[in-house]
PDB file of N, CA and C and ligand atoms in Angstrom:
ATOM      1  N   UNK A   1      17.210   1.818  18.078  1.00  0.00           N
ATOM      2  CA  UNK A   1      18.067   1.301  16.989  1.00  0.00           C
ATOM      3  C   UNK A   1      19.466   1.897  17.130  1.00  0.00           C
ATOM      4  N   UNK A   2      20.637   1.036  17.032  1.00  0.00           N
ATOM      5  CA  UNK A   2      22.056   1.646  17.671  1.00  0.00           C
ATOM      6  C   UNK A   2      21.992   2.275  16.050  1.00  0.00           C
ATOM      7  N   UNK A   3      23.184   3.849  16.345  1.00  0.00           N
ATOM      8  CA  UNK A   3      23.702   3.929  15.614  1.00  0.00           C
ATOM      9  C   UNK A   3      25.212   4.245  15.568  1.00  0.00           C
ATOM     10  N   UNK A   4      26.077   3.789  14.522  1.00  0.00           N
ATOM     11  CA  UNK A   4      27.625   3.321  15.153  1.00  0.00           C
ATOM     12  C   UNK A   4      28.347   4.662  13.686  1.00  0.00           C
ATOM     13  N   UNK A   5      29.278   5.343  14.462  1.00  0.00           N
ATOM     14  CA  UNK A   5      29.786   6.121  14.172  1.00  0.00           C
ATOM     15  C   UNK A   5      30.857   5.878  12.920  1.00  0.00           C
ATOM     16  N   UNK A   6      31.090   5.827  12.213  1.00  0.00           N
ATOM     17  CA  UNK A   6      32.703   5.331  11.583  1.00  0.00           C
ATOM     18  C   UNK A   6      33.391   6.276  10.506  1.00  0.00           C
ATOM     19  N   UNK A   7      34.796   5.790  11.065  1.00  0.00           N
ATOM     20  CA  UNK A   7      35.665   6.357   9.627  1.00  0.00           C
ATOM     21  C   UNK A   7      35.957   5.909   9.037  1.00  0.00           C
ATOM     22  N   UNK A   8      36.086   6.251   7.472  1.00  0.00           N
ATOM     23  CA  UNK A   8      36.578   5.169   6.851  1.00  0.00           C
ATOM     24  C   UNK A   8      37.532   5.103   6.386  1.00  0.00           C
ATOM     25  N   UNK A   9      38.399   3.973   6.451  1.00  0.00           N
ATOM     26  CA  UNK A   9      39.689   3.577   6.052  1.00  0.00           C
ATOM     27  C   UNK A   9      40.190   4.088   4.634  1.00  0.00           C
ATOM     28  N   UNK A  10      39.257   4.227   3.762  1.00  0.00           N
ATOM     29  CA  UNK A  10      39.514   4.084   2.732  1.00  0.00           C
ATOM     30  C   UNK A  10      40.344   5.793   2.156  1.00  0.00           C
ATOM     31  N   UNK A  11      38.632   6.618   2.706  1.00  0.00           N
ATOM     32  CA  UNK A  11      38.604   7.764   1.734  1.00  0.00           C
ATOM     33  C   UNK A  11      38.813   8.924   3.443  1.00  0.00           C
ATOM     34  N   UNK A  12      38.489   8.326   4.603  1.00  0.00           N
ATOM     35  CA  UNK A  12      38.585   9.470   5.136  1.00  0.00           C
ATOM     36  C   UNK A  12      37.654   9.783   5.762  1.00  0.00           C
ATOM     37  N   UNK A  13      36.500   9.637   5.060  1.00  0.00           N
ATOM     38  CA  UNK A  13      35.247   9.845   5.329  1.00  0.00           C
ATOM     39  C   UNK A  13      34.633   9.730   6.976  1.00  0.00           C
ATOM     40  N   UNK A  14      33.969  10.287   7.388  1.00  0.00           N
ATOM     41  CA  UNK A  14      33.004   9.897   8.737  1.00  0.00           C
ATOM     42  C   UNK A  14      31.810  10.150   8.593  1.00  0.00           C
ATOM     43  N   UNK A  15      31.000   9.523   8.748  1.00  0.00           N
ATOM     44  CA  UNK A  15      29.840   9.420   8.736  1.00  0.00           C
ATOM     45  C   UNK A  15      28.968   8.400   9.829  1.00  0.00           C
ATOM     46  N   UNK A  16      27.861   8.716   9.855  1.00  0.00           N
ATOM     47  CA  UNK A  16      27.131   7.429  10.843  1.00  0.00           C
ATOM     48  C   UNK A  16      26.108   6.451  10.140  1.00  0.00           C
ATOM     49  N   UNK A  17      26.381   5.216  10.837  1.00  0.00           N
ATOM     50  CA  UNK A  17      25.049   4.655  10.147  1.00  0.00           C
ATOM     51  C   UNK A  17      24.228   3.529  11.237  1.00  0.00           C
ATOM     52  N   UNK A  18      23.174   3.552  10.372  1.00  0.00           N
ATOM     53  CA  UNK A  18      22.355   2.449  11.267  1.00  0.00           C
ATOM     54  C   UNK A  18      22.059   1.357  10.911  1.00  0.00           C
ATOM     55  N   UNK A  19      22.533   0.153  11.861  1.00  0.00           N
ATOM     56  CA  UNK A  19      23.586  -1.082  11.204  1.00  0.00           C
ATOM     57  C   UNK A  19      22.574  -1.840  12.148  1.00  0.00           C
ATOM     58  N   UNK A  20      21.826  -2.341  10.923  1.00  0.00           N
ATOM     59  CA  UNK A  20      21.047  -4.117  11.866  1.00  0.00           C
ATOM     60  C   UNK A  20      22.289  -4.965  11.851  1.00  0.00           C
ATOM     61  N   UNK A  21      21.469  -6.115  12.236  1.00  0.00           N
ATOM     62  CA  UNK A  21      22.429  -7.154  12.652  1.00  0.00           C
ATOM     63  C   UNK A  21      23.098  -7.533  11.087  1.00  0.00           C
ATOM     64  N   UNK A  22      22.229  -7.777  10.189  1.00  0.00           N
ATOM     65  CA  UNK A  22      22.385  -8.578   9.391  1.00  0.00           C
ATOM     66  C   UNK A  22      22.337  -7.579   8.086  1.00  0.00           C
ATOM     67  N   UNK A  23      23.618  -6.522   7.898  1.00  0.00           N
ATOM     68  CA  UNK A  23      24.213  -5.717   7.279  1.00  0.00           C
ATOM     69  C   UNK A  23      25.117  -5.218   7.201  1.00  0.00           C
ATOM     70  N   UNK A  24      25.931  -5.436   6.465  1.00  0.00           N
ATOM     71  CA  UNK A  24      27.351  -4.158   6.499  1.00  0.00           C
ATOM     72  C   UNK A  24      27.413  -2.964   6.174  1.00  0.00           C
ATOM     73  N   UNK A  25      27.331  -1.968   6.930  1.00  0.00           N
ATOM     74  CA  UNK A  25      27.966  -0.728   6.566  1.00  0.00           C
ATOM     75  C   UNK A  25      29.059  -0.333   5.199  1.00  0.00           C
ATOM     76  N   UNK A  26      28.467   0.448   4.418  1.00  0.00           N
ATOM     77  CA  UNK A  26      29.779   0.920   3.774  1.00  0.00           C
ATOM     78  C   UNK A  26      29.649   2.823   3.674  1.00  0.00           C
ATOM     79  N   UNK A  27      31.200   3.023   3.231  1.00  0.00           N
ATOM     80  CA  UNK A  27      31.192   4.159   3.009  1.00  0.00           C
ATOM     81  C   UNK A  27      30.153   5.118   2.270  1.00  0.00           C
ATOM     82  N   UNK A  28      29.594   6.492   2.536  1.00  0.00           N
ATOM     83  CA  UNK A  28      28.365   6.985   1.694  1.00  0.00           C
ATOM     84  C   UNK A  28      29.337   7.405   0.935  1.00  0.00           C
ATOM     85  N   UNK A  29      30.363   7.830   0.474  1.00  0.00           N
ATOM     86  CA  UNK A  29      31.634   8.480  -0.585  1.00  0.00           C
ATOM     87  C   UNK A  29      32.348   7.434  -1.334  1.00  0.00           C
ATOM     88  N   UNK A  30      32.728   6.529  -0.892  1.00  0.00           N
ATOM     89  CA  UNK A  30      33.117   5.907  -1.787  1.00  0.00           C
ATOM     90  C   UNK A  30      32.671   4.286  -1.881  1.00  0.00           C
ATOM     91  N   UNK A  31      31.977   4.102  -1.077  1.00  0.00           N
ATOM     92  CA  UNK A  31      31.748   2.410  -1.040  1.00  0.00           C
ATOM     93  C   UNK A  31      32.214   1.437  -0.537  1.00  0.00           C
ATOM     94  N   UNK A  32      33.418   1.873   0.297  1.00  0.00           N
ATOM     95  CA  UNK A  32      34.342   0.620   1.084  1.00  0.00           C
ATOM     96  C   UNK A  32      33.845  -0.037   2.217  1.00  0.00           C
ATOM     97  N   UNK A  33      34.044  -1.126   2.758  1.00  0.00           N
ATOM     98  CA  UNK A  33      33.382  -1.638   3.580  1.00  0.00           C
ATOM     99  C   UNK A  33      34.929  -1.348   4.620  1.00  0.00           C
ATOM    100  N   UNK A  34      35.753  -0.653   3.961  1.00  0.00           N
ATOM    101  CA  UNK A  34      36.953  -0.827   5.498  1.00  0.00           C
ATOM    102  C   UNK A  34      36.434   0.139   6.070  1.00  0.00           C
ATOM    103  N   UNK A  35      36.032   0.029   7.275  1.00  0.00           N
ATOM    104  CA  UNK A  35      35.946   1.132   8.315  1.00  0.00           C
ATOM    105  C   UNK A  35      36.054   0.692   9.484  1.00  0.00           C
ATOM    106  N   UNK A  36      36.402   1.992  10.523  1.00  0.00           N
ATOM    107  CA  UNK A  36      37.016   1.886  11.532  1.00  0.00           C
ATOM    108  C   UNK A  36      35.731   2.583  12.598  1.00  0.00           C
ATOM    109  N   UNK A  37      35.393   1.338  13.069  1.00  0.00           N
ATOM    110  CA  UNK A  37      34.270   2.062  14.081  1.00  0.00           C
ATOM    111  C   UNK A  37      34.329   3.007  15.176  1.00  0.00           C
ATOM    112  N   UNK A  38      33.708   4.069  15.440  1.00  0.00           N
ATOM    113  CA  UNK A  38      34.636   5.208  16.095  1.00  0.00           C
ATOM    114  C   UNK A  38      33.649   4.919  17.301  1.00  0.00           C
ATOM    115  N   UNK A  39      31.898   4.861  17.797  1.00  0.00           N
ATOM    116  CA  UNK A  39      31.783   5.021  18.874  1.00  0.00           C
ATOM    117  C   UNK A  39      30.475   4.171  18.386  1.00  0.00           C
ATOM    118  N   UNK A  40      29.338   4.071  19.726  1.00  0.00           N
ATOM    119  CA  UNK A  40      28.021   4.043  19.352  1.00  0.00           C
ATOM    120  C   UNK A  40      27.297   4.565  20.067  1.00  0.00           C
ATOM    121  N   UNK A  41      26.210   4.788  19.523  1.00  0.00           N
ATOM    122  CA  UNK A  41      25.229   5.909  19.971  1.00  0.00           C
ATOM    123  C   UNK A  41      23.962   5.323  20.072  1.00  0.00           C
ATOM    124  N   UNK A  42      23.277   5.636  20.920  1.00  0.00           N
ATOM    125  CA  UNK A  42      21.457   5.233  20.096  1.00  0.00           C
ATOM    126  C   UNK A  42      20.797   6.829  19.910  1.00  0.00           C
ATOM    127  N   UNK A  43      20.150   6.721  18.944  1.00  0.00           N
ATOM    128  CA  UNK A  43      18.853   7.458  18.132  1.00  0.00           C
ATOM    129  C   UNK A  43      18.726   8.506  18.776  1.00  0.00           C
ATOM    130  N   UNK A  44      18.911   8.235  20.539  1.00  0.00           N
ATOM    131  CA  UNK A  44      18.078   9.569  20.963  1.00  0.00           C
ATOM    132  C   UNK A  44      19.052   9.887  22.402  1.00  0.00           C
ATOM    133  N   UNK A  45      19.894   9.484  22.145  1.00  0.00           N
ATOM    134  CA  UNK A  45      21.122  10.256  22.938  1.00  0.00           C
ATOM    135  C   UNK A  45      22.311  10.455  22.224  1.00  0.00           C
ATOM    136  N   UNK A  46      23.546  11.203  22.979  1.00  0.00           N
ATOM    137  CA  UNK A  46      24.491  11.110  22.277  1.00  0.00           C
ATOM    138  C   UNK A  46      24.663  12.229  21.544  1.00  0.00           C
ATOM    139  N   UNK A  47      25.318  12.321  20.473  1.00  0.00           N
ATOM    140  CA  UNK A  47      25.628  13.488  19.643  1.00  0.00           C
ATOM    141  C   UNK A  47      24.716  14.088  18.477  1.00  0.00           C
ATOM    142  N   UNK A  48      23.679  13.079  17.867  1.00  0.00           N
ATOM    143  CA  UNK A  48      22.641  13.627  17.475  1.00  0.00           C
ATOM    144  C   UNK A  48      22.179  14.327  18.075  1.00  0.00           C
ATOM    145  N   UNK A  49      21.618  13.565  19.721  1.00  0.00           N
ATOM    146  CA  UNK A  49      20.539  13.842  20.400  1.00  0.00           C
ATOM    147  C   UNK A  49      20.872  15.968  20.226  1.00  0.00           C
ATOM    148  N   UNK A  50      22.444  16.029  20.741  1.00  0.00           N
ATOM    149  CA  UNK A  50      22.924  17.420  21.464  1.00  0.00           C
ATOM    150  C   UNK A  50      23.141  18.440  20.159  1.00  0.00           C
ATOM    151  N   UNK A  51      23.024  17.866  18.862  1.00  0.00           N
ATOM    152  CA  UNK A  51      22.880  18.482  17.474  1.00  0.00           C
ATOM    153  C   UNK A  51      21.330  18.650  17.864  1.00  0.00           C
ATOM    154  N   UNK A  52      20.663  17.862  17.793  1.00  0.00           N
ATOM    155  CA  UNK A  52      19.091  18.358  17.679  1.00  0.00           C
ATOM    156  C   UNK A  52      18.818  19.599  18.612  1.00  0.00           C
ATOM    157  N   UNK A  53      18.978  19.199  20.081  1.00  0.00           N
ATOM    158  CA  UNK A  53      19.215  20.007  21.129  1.00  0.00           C
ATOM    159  C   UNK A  53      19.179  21.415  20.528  1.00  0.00           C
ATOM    160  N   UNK A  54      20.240  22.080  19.751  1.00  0.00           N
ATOM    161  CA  UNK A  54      20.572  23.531  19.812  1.00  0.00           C
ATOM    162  C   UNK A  54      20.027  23.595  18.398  1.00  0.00           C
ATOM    163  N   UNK A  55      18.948  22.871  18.072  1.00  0.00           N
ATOM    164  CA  UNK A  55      18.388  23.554  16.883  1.00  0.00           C
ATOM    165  C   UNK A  55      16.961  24.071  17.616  1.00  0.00           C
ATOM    166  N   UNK A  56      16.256  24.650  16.745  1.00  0.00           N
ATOM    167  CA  UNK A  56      14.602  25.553  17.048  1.00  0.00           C
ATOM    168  C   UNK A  56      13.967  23.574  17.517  1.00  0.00           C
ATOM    169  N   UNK A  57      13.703  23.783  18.616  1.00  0.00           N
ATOM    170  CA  UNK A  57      12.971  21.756  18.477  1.00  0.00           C
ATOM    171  C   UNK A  57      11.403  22.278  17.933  1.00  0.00           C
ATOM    172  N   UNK A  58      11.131  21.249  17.615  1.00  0.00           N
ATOM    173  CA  UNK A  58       9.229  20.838  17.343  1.00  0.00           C
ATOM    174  C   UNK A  58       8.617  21.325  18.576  1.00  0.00           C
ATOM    175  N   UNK A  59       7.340  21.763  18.440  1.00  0.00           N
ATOM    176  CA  UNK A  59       6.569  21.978  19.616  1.00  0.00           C
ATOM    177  C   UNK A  59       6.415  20.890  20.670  1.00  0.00           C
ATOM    178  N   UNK A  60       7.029  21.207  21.880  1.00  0.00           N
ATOM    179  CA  UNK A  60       6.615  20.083  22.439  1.00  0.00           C
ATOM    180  C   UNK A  60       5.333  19.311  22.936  1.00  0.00           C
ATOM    181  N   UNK A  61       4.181  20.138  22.471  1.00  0.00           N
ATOM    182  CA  UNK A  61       2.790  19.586  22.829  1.00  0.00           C
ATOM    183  C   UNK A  61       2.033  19.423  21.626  1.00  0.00           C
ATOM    184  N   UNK A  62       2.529  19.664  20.560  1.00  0.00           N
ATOM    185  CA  UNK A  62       1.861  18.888  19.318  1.00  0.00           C
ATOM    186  C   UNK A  62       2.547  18.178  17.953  1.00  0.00           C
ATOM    187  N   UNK A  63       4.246  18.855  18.341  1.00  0.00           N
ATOM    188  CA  UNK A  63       5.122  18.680  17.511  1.00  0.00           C
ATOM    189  C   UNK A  63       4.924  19.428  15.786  1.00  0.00           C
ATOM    190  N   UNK A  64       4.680  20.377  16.362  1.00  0.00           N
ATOM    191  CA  UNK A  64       4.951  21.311  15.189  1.00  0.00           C
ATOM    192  C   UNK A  64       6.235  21.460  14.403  1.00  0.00           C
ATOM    193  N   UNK A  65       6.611  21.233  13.415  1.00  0.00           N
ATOM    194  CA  UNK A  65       7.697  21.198  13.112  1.00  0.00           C
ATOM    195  C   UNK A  65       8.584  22.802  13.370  1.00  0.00           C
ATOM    196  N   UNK A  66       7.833  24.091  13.578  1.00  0.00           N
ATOM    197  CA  UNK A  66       8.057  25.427  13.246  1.00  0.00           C
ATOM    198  C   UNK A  66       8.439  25.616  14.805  1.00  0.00           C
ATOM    199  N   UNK A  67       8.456  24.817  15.622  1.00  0.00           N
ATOM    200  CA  UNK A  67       8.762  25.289  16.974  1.00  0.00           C
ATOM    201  C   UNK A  67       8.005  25.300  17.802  1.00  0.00           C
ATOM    202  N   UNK A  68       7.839  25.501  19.764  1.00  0.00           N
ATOM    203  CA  UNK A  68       7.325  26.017  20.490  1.00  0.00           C
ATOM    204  C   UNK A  68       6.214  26.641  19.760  1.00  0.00           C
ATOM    205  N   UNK A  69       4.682  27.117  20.375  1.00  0.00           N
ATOM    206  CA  UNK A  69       3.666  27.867  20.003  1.00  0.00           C
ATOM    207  C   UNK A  69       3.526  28.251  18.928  1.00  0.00           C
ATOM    208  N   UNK A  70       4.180  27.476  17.636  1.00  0.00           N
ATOM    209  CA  UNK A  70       3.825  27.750  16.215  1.00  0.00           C
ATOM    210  C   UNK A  70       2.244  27.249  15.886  1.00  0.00           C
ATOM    211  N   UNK A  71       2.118  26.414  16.566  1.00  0.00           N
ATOM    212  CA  UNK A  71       0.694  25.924  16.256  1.00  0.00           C
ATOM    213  C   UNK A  71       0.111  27.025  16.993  1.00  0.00           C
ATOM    214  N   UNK A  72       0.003  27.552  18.159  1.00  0.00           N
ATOM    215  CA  UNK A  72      -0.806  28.943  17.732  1.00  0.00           C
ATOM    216  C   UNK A  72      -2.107  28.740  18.686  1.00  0.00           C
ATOM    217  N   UNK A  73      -2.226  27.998  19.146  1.00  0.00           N
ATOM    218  CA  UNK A  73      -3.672  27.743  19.979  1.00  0.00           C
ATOM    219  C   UNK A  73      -3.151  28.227  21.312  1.00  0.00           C
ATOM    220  N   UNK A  74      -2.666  29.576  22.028  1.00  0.00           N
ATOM    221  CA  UNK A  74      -2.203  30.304  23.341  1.00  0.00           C
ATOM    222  C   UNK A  74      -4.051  31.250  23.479  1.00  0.00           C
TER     223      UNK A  74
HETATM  224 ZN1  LIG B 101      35.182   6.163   1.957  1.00  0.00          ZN
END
């Protein structure tokens, strides 16, 4: 699912959203539909992806939310 970056004209704002076909985006601050699309991304690359990246991730063999070997079965 793309998600498309924008600023908005209005208030300033940036934020991202995830825009089907058959929807308009508006501002989460103030409500404007002027915005200025800054990039696009999908879900699992991109600048989320490299935000998620440098956080603690989920276990990768059971998806623990607490991290690596939180689930505990070593
Ligand atoms: Zn705004």
């Amino acid at each position: 699912m793309p998600i498309y970056e924008y600023n908005c004209s209005s208030c300033g704002a940036e934020f991202e959203a995830l825009v089907r076909s058959d929807t308009t985006p508006e501002c989460p601050t103030c409500h404007s539909t002027e915005l200025a699309k800054k990039l696009s991304v999908f879900a699992t690359t991109g600048a989320s992806a490299a935000a998620a990246a440098a956080l603690p991730g989920p276990c990768g063999s059971c998806g623990h939310p607490d991290g690596p070997g939180a689930c505990g079965f070593s």
